[in-house]
Structure formats: C-alpha cells, structure tokens
C-alpha cells in the first residue's frame, strides 16, 4: 500500500509549467530519492505535493485519500512533514522553541517528543536554550529534521537535506535520515548528491524536464550506465 | 533636567505602547501601518464615549479596547487581506486611507474641539526632590511597565506568542510547520490594537483629546520603531522611551516647537548610521 501516490502531476508558477506529468509513489516505511539535473522540477514536485504550489492537473493521494490542493496546515494533521531546502528554522527562536513550533497543532504534552528528538540529535540537545540563528549549517539542518519529527509523521519530505554542508556533516545527516526511517517513517527525498542518495534509497526516480525519465531500485539506478553518465557525474 | 527626564518617561511610555503595535504589524504583516496613530485616537474617543455613558473609567477602557480590536480585525478582513500578496507599498497606501477614514469618523461624531475625560484638576506633587508629576502621569508609567512585562511574558511563554515570533521570522515556514497563521494575524492585530488604545487613552489623559492626536504621534512612533529595529517589540519599548526622553529633554535647550523635529532627526540619524536599529541586525527579538 502506497503511503504517497502522485499521478500525472502538472504544476508550476502561473503560466509556466515546471512539472509536465510526473508520477511517483512511496510505500510505507520506504525511502525514495528523486534525482535529476538542475531545473528538472525536483523542488517544485515537493512543493506541489505539500500544497505550496497549486496543482494544475493530476492527483496526489496520501494513504489512499486524495490530498490534491490541500493546504500545508491540513497536511501536517494527516501525518506528513516537509523540510524545505533553506531557511528551514526560525532563527530568532531558541532550539527548544523551534521544536515546540513544529508541534504547533498538538495540544498535548510535548516533553516526550522533544526528548526523543534530542536523543536522535545530541548535538542540538546541548544547545536547547540557544537562539537557533547561531547554530552551524549542520546544526540547523538537524533542528529542521527534529522539528519535522515533532509531529510524529508517517511521511517526511526532505528537500536537499545535505545542501551546503561539509562532507562530514553531510554523512552525519544521511545517517540520521536512515535512523529516522528505521523508526518507521517513510521518506521522500530530493538530492543533488545523487550517488549518496541512491545508495541509501530503496527506490529512486530520475526527473528530467518535469517528467519521469528513469525509475528503478536505488542499486539498479546506480548501476545503470546511462544514468551514471548523464546524471551521476560521469564514469 | 530631572523633571524633563521624568516628563520624557511619561511621554515615552505612551510612544512605546504605540510603537510596539506598529512594529508587530510590520514584523508579521510586513507593512508600515500608517493608520496606527489613528487607531490610538479611535480608542481614546471610544473610551470617552463609554465614560459619557456613565461607565467607570477602567470598564470604559476595556470596552474601548474590545471595540477597537473588532474594528482592526474587520478592516484587516475586508481590506488588507486582499493585498497580502501585492507587496508592502499597496498596503501602506491602503493604511493611509484607513487613517483618513478613522480620523474623519472621529471628527464626524465628536467634532474638532479639544475635549477632556474629566474636568477635575489633578495637581502635580513632588515625588522625589526635583521631580513633580500628577497622579495620572504616575499611573501612565506604572500601567505601561505592567503592560510591557505582560507583552514580554506573552511573547516568551505562550504558544501563540511564540508562533507570532516564528511568523515574524518566516511566514512561509510558519505555514509549512502547521502554524495557524490566520490566528497569528488576528492575535497580532489584537495585541497591537490593545496597546495602542492604552497609549491613546493615556495621551488623552495627559493632553486632552483632539481628532488628529494619533496622527500627529505617528512620527515619534515610527522613530521609536526604527530606532529599536523595525519588527522588534523589545526595540520598540526601548526606542519609545529614548524618543520620549529626547523630545522632552530638548525643551531645556531649544523651543518646544521643535519637539517633533527631535524625533525626526533621531530617525534620520539612525537610518543613516545604523538602519537596522539598536536591536536589529542579527534578526532577533531580544
């Protein structure tokens, strides 16, 4: 049973369509990567799924139920969280307040969830009272992931979680993403760092010019010579 | 000089209360609300209305706040809401229209003459050697101090207060994480307007009521908000006190006619030297 099912999605800004019929799906507890050249529409796909860009045609279903055209504040209630690529923390709020805001729609006690996030990310636990604008790039990314987990989502949408991070920090973030998946969360991820992303994914899609080009398991896509030559930086 | 500083703290309290609302609306709705001064006037006159209906002063103020908040939310719903995506200039000009509208409604109902809440005379008495204030002025300072502490606790401790700070940081991200931004906007108008009404009533107590009272206060309000770093409530509090003290203290050296010029000069200097304001720059609310 697919937790997310996107069918023939067409969307974009006003007159210019960036996606021209994209179909992807993501099963429960699966980790799926979307790779492709710049301008392929990867981020647009994420934003369209999450209701930030109006969908012109096609459909999006979450857990078998149509969510086409739903607003983010409705989607988070269904169990979907989204981590944007940049500006993904509230810089003037403390680390702890950022996590509380991640659970804005919850009315119950948050201490358990906050403790679990700090267990996963000990690095930010030490800084819980610090203003998050002072965190390093990696710290901010961990906080953004932690904030998305505060809703205890079933599906996490990650837009380039490793963008702009040093290689060591990047690997740590990817490890954390794997840990999150192990805890039973399905992950749909857009990545520039295609080899790394496909290496850890169950399945992957190559998106080109707003359309599906390849679809296979992560391993098979890595082994596909054409994908390798065109989209994984040669050889 | 001590007396001038004391007067400055009184006037600065009124400015601070107005400037907090101005800066909050700027931070969250991203526009310079030129109707904020006239919201202060409206609150002051509504309090006058309820007093004339034989209500006790505190109840009249509470009712004035309630009605003013309703007016602010209605204006947002029927006017500003449609311009949220068109950019700040359209909103600014719309707010100038609202300012004119409010001021003329006041003129229509209450006329252009100076009026007072009460005919009683409150004599100033000596608090410490060199400082004389009347009982109203003491109340103005005490009530402002209490309100500022309440605003602080609201922003720091309550869920909606934190959501307001988050929305001011990044409205798009606030939507993404599921913050009810519509509720945040309603709270922003409510808190900002409530403080403006307190400020307007205090101005009425201190100087009497005239329809352009709030409009004329707009310059020091903006000066205070910019001095503190626009969008930063804590900056507005400090900025208000500094502008108030500077304006009053200047009367010891130059003609009182130049008071508004003092605020203007401070505003220009801040914009030239430190445009992000005292508390701006790192984009923090503290």
Coordinates of C-alpha atoms in Angstrom, one line a residue:
Chain A
X1 CA 0.0 0.0 0.0
X2 CA 1.5 3.3 -1.1
X3 CA 1.5 6.0 1.5
X4 CA 2.0 8.6 -1.2
X5 CA 0.8 8.3 -4.7
X6 CA 1.4 11.1 -7.2
X7 CA -0.2 10.7 -10.6
X8 CA 0.4 12.7 -13.8
X9 CA 1.2 15.8 -11.9
X10 CA 1.2 19.1 -13.8
X11 CA 2.1 22.2 -11.8
X12 CA 4.2 25.4 -11.9
X13 CA 4.0 29.1 -11.5
X14 CA 1.2 31.0 -13.2
X15 CA 1.7 30.3 -16.9
X16 CA 5.0 28.4 -16.8
X17 CA 4.5 24.7 -16.0
X18 CA 7.6 23.1 -14.4
X19 CA 6.1 19.6 -13.9
X20 CA 4.6 18.1 -17.0
X21 CA 3.1 14.8 -15.8
X22 CA 5.1 13.3 -13.0
X23 CA 4.1 10.1 -11.4
X24 CA 5.8 8.7 -8.3
X25 CA 4.9 6.7 -5.3
X26 CA 6.3 5.8 -2.0
X27 CA 5.4 2.8 0.1
X28 CA 5.0 2.7 3.9
X29 CA 8.4 2.9 5.5
X30 CA 10.2 3.2 2.2
X31 CA 13.0 5.6 1.4
X32 CA 12.7 7.1 -2.1
X33 CA 15.1 9.5 -3.8
X34 CA 14.4 11.9 -6.6
X35 CA 17.4 13.0 -8.5
X36 CA 17.9 14.9 -11.8
X37 CA 19.6 17.9 -13.3
X38 CA 19.1 21.4 -12.1
X39 CA 15.7 22.8 -13.2
X40 CA 14.2 19.3 -13.6
X41 CA 11.5 20.3 -11.2
X42 CA 12.6 18.3 -8.1
X43 CA 11.8 21.0 -5.5
X44 CA 8.7 22.0 -7.4
X45 CA 7.5 18.4 -7.0
X46 CA 8.0 18.6 -3.3
X47 CA 6.2 21.9 -3.0
X48 CA 3.3 20.7 -5.2
X49 CA 2.9 17.6 -3.0
X50 CA 2.9 19.8 0.1
X51 CA 0.3 22.3 -1.2
X52 CA 2.7 25.2 -1.6
X53 CA 2.3 25.4 -5.4
X54 CA -1.1 25.0 -7.0
X55 CA -1.6 21.7 -8.8
X56 CA -3.0 22.2 -12.4
X57 CA -3.6 18.6 -13.3
X58 CA -3.1 15.2 -11.9
X59 CA -3.6 14.0 -8.4
X60 CA -1.8 13.4 -5.1
X61 CA -3.0 10.9 -2.6
X62 CA -1.8 10.2 0.9
X63 CA -2.7 6.9 2.5
X64 CA -5.3 6.2 -0.2
X65 CA -7.0 9.6 0.3
X66 CA -6.9 12.5 -2.2
X67 CA -4.9 15.4 -0.9
X68 CA -4.7 17.3 -4.1
X69 CA -4.9 21.0 -3.4
X70 CA -4.8 20.7 0.4
X71 CA -3.0 23.4 2.4
X72 CA 0.1 22.6 4.5
X73 CA -1.8 23.1 7.8
X74 CA -4.2 20.4 6.8
X75 CA -1.5 18.0 5.5
X76 CA 0.6 18.2 8.8
X77 CA -2.5 16.9 10.6
X78 CA -2.7 13.9 8.3
X79 CA 0.9 12.9 9.2
X80 CA 3.1 14.5 6.5
X81 CA 6.0 16.8 7.3
X82 CA 8.1 18.8 5.0
X83 CA 11.6 20.2 5.5
X84 CA 12.4 23.0 3.0
X85 CA 15.8 23.3 1.5
X86 CA 16.8 26.6 3.1
X87 CA 15.5 29.0 5.7
X88 CA 14.1 25.9 7.5
X89 CA 14.4 27.1 11.1
X90 CA 13.1 30.2 12.9
X91 CA 16.3 32.0 13.6
X92 CA 15.2 34.2 16.4
X93 CA 13.6 31.3 18.4
X94 CA 15.6 29.0 20.6
X95 CA 16.2 25.4 19.6
X96 CA 13.5 24.3 22.0
X97 CA 11.0 26.8 20.8
X98 CA 11.6 25.7 17.2
X99 CA 10.7 22.2 18.2
X100 CA 7.6 23.4 20.0
X101 CA 6.5 25.3 16.9
X102 CA 7.0 22.1 14.9
X103 CA 4.2 20.7 17.1
X104 CA 2.0 23.7 17.0
X105 CA -1.1 21.7 16.0
X106 CA -0.6 19.4 19.0
X107 CA -2.3 20.2 22.3
X108 CA -0.8 17.5 24.4
X109 CA 2.4 17.4 26.4
X110 CA 5.5 17.7 24.2
X111 CA 8.2 16.7 26.6
X112 CA 8.4 13.1 25.4
X113 CA 8.7 14.1 21.7
X114 CA 11.3 16.7 22.5
X115 CA 13.3 14.2 24.5
X116 CA 13.2 11.8 21.6
X117 CA 14.4 14.4 19.1
X118 CA 17.3 15.3 21.5
X119 CA 18.1 11.6 21.8
X120 CA 18.4 11.4 18.0
X121 CA 20.3 14.7 17.8
X122 CA 22.5 15.1 20.9
X123 CA 24.3 17.9 19.1
X124 CA 21.4 20.3 19.4
X125 CA 20.3 18.9 22.8
X126 CA 23.3 20.8 24.3
X127 CA 22.0 24.0 22.7
X128 CA 18.4 23.8 23.6
X129 CA 18.3 27.3 25.1
X130 CA 20.4 28.8 22.3
X131 CA 18.9 31.0 19.7
X132 CA 18.9 28.8 16.6
X133 CA 20.2 31.6 14.3
X134 CA 23.6 31.0 16.0
X135 CA 23.7 27.3 15.0
X136 CA 26.0 26.0 12.3
X137 CA 24.6 24.8 9.0
X138 CA 24.6 21.2 10.2
X139 CA 23.0 22.1 13.5
X140 CA 20.3 24.0 11.7
X141 CA 19.6 21.0 9.4
X142 CA 19.4 18.7 12.4
X143 CA 17.0 21.1 14.1
X144 CA 14.9 21.3 10.9
X145 CA 14.7 17.5 10.8
X146 CA 13.9 17.4 14.5
X147 CA 11.2 19.9 14.1
X148 CA 9.6 17.9 11.3
X149 CA 9.6 14.8 13.6
X150 CA 7.8 16.6 16.3
X151 CA 4.5 15.8 14.6
X152 CA 5.5 12.1 14.6
X153 CA 4.8 12.0 10.8
X154 CA 4.3 8.9 8.7
X155 CA 5.9 10.5 5.7
X156 CA 8.8 13.0 5.7
X157 CA 9.5 15.1 2.6
X158 CA 13.1 16.3 2.5
X159 CA 14.3 18.9 0.0
X160 CA 18.1 18.6 -0.4
X161 CA 18.9 17.8 3.3
X162 CA 22.6 17.9 2.5
X163 CA 22.7 21.2 0.6
X164 CA 25.6 23.4 1.6
X165 CA 27.0 21.1 4.2
X166 CA 30.6 19.9 4.7
X167 CA 31.2 16.3 3.7
X168 CA 31.5 15.0 7.2
X169 CA 28.3 16.8 8.4
X170 CA 26.6 15.6 5.2
X171 CA 27.3 12.0 6.0
X172 CA 26.1 12.5 9.6
X173 CA 22.8 13.9 8.3
X174 CA 22.4 11.0 5.9
X175 CA 23.0 8.6 8.8
X176 CA 20.3 10.4 10.8
X177 CA 17.9 10.1 7.9
X178 CA 18.5 6.3 7.9
X179 CA 17.8 6.2 11.6
X180 CA 14.6 8.2 11.2
X181 CA 13.5 5.7 8.5
X182 CA 14.3 2.8 10.8
X183 CA 11.9 4.3 13.4
X184 CA 9.1 3.6 10.9
X185 CA 8.9 6.8 8.9
X186 CA 8.6 6.8 5.1
X187 CA 11.0 9.3 3.4
X188 CA 10.8 11.0 0.1
X189 CA 13.9 12.9 -0.6
X190 CA 15.2 15.3 -3.3
X191 CA 19.0 15.3 -3.6
X192 CA 21.8 16.9 -5.6
X193 CA 24.2 14.4 -4.1
X194 CA 22.7 11.7 -6.3
X195 CA 25.1 8.8 -5.7
X196 CA 24.9 9.0 -1.9
X197 CA 21.1 9.4 -2.1
X198 CA 20.6 6.4 -4.4
X199 CA 23.0 4.3 -2.4
X200 CA 20.8 4.6 0.7
X201 CA 17.4 4.5 -1.0
X202 CA 15.1 1.6 -1.7
X203 CA 14.0 3.2 -4.9
X204 CA 14.8 6.2 -7.0
X205 CA 13.4 8.4 -9.8
X206 CA 15.4 10.4 -12.3
X207 CA 13.4 13.5 -13.2
X208 CA 14.3 15.4 -16.4
X209 CA 12.5 18.5 -17.7
X210 CA 9.5 18.0 -15.5
X211 CA 8.9 14.3 -16.5
X212 CA 9.9 10.9 -15.2
X213 CA 12.9 9.6 -17.1
X214 CA 14.0 6.5 -15.1
X215 CA 12.5 4.6 -12.2
X216 CA 14.2 1.7 -10.5
X217 CA 15.7 0.5 -7.3
X218 CA 18.5 2.7 -5.9
X219 CA 21.1 0.0 -6.7
X220 CA 19.9 -0.5 -10.3
X221 CA 19.9 3.2 -11.0
X222 CA 23.4 3.4 -9.6
X223 CA 24.4 0.5 -11.9
X224 CA 22.7 1.9 -15.0
X225 CA 25.4 3.2 -17.2
X226 CA 23.2 5.8 -18.9
X227 CA 22.0 7.2 -15.6
X228 CA 25.6 7.2 -14.4
X229 CA 27.0 9.0 -17.5
X230 CA 24.2 11.6 -17.6
X231 CA 23.2 12.3 -14.1
X232 CA 25.7 10.9 -11.7
X233 CA 28.7 13.0 -12.9
X234 CA 30.3 10.5 -15.3
X235 CA 32.0 7.1 -15.2
Chain B
X1 CA 16.6 68.5 33.9
X2 CA 15.4 65.7 36.2
X3 CA 11.9 67.0 35.7
X4 CA 12.4 66.9 31.9
X5 CA 13.6 63.3 32.0
X6 CA 10.6 62.4 34.1
X7 CA 8.3 64.1 31.6
X8 CA 10.1 62.2 28.9
X9 CA 9.5 58.9 30.6
X10 CA 5.8 59.6 30.8
X11 CA 5.6 60.7 27.1
X12 CA 8.0 57.8 26.2
X13 CA 5.7 55.3 27.8
X14 CA 2.8 56.4 25.5
X15 CA 5.1 56.2 22.5
X16 CA 6.4 52.8 23.5
X17 CA 2.8 51.4 23.7
X18 CA 2.0 52.7 20.3
X19 CA 5.3 51.6 18.7
X20 CA 5.0 48.0 19.9
X21 CA 1.9 47.5 17.9
X22 CA 3.3 49.3 14.9
X23 CA 6.4 47.2 14.9
X24 CA 4.5 43.9 15.5
X25 CA 2.3 44.6 12.5
X26 CA 5.4 45.4 10.5
X27 CA 7.1 42.2 11.6
X28 CA 4.3 39.9 10.8
X29 CA 2.2 41.5 8.1
X30 CA 5.2 43.3 6.6
X31 CA 3.8 46.7 6.1
X32 CA 4.1 50.2 7.7
X33 CA 0.7 50.8 9.2
X34 CA 0.0 54.5 8.8
X35 CA -3.4 54.0 10.5
X36 CA -1.8 53.0 13.8
X37 CA -1.8 56.5 15.2
X38 CA -5.5 57.0 14.3
X39 CA -6.2 53.6 16.0
X40 CA -4.9 55.2 19.1
X41 CA -7.2 58.2 18.6
X42 CA -10.2 55.9 18.0
X43 CA -9.5 54.1 21.2
X44 CA -9.2 57.3 23.2
X45 CA -12.5 58.6 21.8
X46 CA -14.3 55.3 22.3
X47 CA -13.2 55.4 26.0
X48 CA -14.7 58.9 26.1
X49 CA -17.9 57.6 24.7
X50 CA -18.2 54.9 27.3
X51 CA -17.3 57.3 30.1
X52 CA -20.1 59.7 28.9
X53 CA -22.4 56.7 29.2
X54 CA -21.6 56.8 33.0
X55 CA -19.3 53.8 33.0
X56 CA -16.4 53.7 35.4
X57 CA -13.0 54.5 33.8
X58 CA -11.4 51.1 33.7
X59 CA -14.5 49.4 32.2
X60 CA -14.7 52.2 29.6
X61 CA -11.1 51.5 28.6
X62 CA -11.7 47.7 28.4
X63 CA -14.8 48.3 26.2
X64 CA -12.8 50.8 24.0
X65 CA -10.2 48.1 23.5
X66 CA -12.7 45.5 22.6
X67 CA -14.4 47.7 20.0
X68 CA -11.1 48.9 18.6
X69 CA -9.9 45.3 18.2
X70 CA -13.1 44.4 16.4
X71 CA -12.6 47.4 14.1
X72 CA -9.0 46.5 13.4
X73 CA -9.8 42.9 12.6
X74 CA -12.7 43.9 10.3
X75 CA -10.5 46.3 8.4
X76 CA -7.9 43.6 8.0
X77 CA -10.6 41.1 6.8
X78 CA -12.3 43.5 4.4
X79 CA -9.3 45.5 3.1
X80 CA -5.7 44.5 4.0
X81 CA -6.3 40.7 3.4
X82 CA -6.7 41.2 -0.3
X83 CA -3.4 42.9 -0.6
X84 CA -1.2 40.4 1.3
X85 CA 0.5 39.2 -1.9
X86 CA 0.7 42.6 -3.7
X87 CA 3.6 44.0 -1.7
X88 CA 4.1 46.4 1.1
X89 CA 3.5 49.7 -0.8
X90 CA -0.1 49.0 -1.7
X91 CA -0.8 48.0 2.0
X92 CA 1.0 51.2 3.2
X93 CA -1.2 53.4 0.9
X94 CA -4.3 51.4 1.9
X95 CA -3.4 52.2 5.6
X96 CA -3.1 55.9 4.8
X97 CA -6.7 55.6 3.5
X98 CA -7.8 53.9 6.7
X99 CA -6.1 56.6 8.7
X100 CA -8.0 59.3 6.9
X101 CA -11.2 57.4 7.3
X102 CA -10.8 56.8 11.1
X103 CA -9.9 60.4 11.7
X104 CA -12.9 61.7 9.8
X105 CA -15.2 59.3 11.6
X106 CA -13.9 60.8 14.8
X107 CA -14.4 64.3 13.5
X108 CA -18.0 63.5 12.4
X109 CA -19.1 62.1 15.8
X110 CA -17.1 64.2 18.2
X111 CA -16.2 67.4 16.4
X112 CA -12.8 69.1 16.1
X113 CA -12.6 70.7 19.6
X114 CA -10.3 69.8 22.4
X115 CA -12.2 67.7 25.0
X116 CA -11.2 66.0 28.2
X117 CA -12.1 62.8 30.1
X118 CA -12.8 64.8 33.2
X119 CA -12.9 68.4 34.4
X120 CA -11.2 67.5 37.7
X121 CA -7.8 69.1 38.2
X122 CA -5.0 66.8 39.2
X123 CA -2.2 68.7 40.9
X124 CA 1.3 67.6 40.4
X125 CA 3.1 66.8 43.6
X126 CA 6.7 66.2 44.5
X127 CA 7.8 62.5 44.2
X128 CA 11.5 62.9 44.8
X129 CA 13.2 66.3 45.1
X130 CA 13.3 67.9 41.7
X131 CA 10.5 65.7 40.2
X132 CA 6.9 66.6 40.2
X133 CA 4.2 64.5 38.5
X134 CA 0.5 64.4 38.8
X135 CA -1.4 61.2 39.7
X136 CA -2.3 60.5 36.0
X137 CA 1.4 60.6 35.0
X138 CA 2.3 58.2 37.7
X139 CA -0.4 55.8 36.6
X140 CA 0.7 56.1 33.0
X141 CA 4.2 54.9 33.9
X142 CA 3.0 52.1 36.2
X143 CA 0.4 50.8 33.7
X144 CA 3.0 50.9 30.9
X145 CA 5.5 49.0 32.9
X146 CA 2.9 46.3 33.7
X147 CA 1.8 46.1 30.1
X148 CA 5.4 45.7 28.9
X149 CA 6.0 42.9 31.3
X150 CA 2.8 41.2 30.1
X151 CA 3.8 41.6 26.5
X152 CA 7.1 40.0 27.3
X153 CA 5.5 37.1 29.1
X154 CA 3.0 36.7 26.2
X155 CA 5.8 36.6 23.5
X156 CA 8.1 34.3 25.5
X157 CA 5.8 31.9 27.3
X158 CA 2.6 31.4 25.4
X159 CA 2.2 29.2 22.4
X160 CA 0.6 31.9 20.3
X161 CA 3.2 34.4 21.4
X162 CA 6.0 32.1 20.2
X163 CA 4.0 31.5 17.0
X164 CA 3.9 35.2 16.4
X165 CA 7.7 35.5 16.8
X166 CA 8.1 32.5 14.4
X167 CA 5.7 34.1 11.9
X168 CA 7.7 37.3 12.1
X169 CA 10.9 35.3 11.4
X170 CA 9.4 33.5 8.4
X171 CA 5.8 33.4 7.5
X172 CA 6.2 30.7 4.8
X173 CA 8.0 28.4 7.2
X174 CA 5.3 29.0 9.8
X175 CA 2.7 27.8 7.2
X176 CA 4.8 24.8 6.4
X177 CA 5.1 23.6 10.1
X178 CA 1.4 23.9 10.5
X179 CA 1.1 27.2 12.5
X180 CA -2.3 28.7 12.1
X181 CA -1.1 31.9 10.5
X182 CA -4.7 33.3 10.3
X183 CA -4.9 33.1 14.1
X184 CA -1.5 34.7 14.4
X185 CA -2.6 37.6 12.3
X186 CA -5.8 38.1 14.4
X187 CA -3.6 38.0 17.6
X188 CA -1.2 40.5 16.1
X189 CA -4.0 43.0 15.5
X190 CA -5.5 42.3 18.9
X191 CA -2.3 42.8 20.9
X192 CA -1.1 45.8 18.8
X193 CA -4.5 47.5 19.0
X194 CA -5.0 46.9 22.7
X195 CA -1.6 48.5 23.4
X196 CA -2.5 51.4 21.0
X197 CA -5.8 52.0 22.8
X198 CA -3.9 52.1 26.2
X199 CA -1.5 54.6 24.6
X200 CA -4.3 56.7 23.1
X201 CA -6.2 56.9 26.4
X202 CA -3.0 57.9 28.2
X203 CA -2.4 60.6 25.7
X204 CA -5.9 61.8 26.2
X205 CA -5.4 61.9 30.0
X206 CA -2.2 63.8 29.6
X207 CA -3.0 66.3 26.8
X208 CA -6.8 66.0 26.2
X209 CA -8.4 64.6 23.1
X210 CA -8.3 66.1 19.6
X211 CA -9.1 64.1 16.4
X212 CA -5.5 64.4 15.0
X213 CA -3.9 63.4 18.3
X214 CA -2.8 60.0 17.0
X215 CA -1.9 61.0 13.5
X216 CA 0.5 63.6 14.9
X217 CA 2.1 60.9 17.1
X218 CA 2.9 58.8 14.0
X219 CA 6.3 60.4 13.5
X220 CA 7.6 59.6 17.0
X221 CA 6.1 56.2 16.8
X222 CA 8.0 55.4 13.6
X223 CA 11.1 57.0 15.0
X224 CA 10.8 54.7 18.1
X225 CA 10.1 51.6 16.0
X226 CA 13.0 52.3 13.6
X227 CA 15.4 53.2 16.5
X228 CA 14.6 49.9 18.2
X229 CA 14.9 47.9 14.9
X230 CA 11.7 47.7 12.9
X231 CA 9.8 44.4 13.6
X232 CA 11.3 44.1 17.1
X233 CA 8.9 44.6 20.0
X234 CA 11.6 44.9 22.6
X235 CA 13.3 47.5 20.4
X236 CA 10.1 49.5 20.2
X237 CA 9.8 49.6 24.0
X238 CA 13.4 51.0 24.4
X239 CA 13.1 53.2 21.3
X240 CA 9.9 54.7 22.7
X241 CA 11.5 55.7 25.9
X242 CA 14.5 57.1 24.2
X243 CA 12.5 59.2 21.8
X244 CA 10.2 60.4 24.6
X245 CA 13.1 61.5 26.8
X246 CA 15.0 63.1 23.9
X247 CA 11.9 65.1 22.9
X248 CA 11.2 66.3 26.4
X249 CA 14.9 66.9 27.3
X250 CA 15.3 69.0 24.2
X251 CA 12.9 71.6 25.6
X252 CA 15.5 72.5 28.1
X253 CA 17.7 73.8 25.3
X254 CA 15.5 74.7 22.3
X255 CA 11.9 75.9 21.8
X256 CA 9.3 73.3 22.5
X257 CA 8.0 73.9 18.9
X258 CA 11.0 71.8 17.8
X259 CA 9.9 68.6 19.7
X260 CA 8.7 66.7 16.6
X261 CA 11.9 67.7 14.8
X262 CA 13.9 65.9 17.5
X263 CA 12.2 62.6 16.7
X264 CA 12.7 63.2 13.0
X265 CA 16.4 64.0 13.5
X266 CA 16.9 60.8 15.6
X267 CA 15.1 58.8 12.9
X268 CA 17.2 60.2 10.1
X269 CA 20.4 59.6 12.1
X270 CA 19.5 56.0 12.9
X271 CA 18.6 55.4 9.2
X272 CA 22.0 56.8 8.1
X273 CA 24.2 55.2 10.7
X274 CA 22.5 52.1 11.9
X275 CA 19.5 51.4 9.7
X276 CA 18.8 48.0 11.4
X277 CA 18.2 49.8 14.7
X278 CA 19.6 49.1 18.1
X279 CA 18.2 45.6 18.3
X280 CA 18.1 44.8 14.7
X281 CA 20.9 43.2 12.6
X282 CA 21.0 39.7 13.9
X283 CA 17.3 39.5 13.3
X284 CA 16.5 38.6 16.8
X285 CA 13.6 39.6 19.0
X286 CA 15.8 40.2 22.1

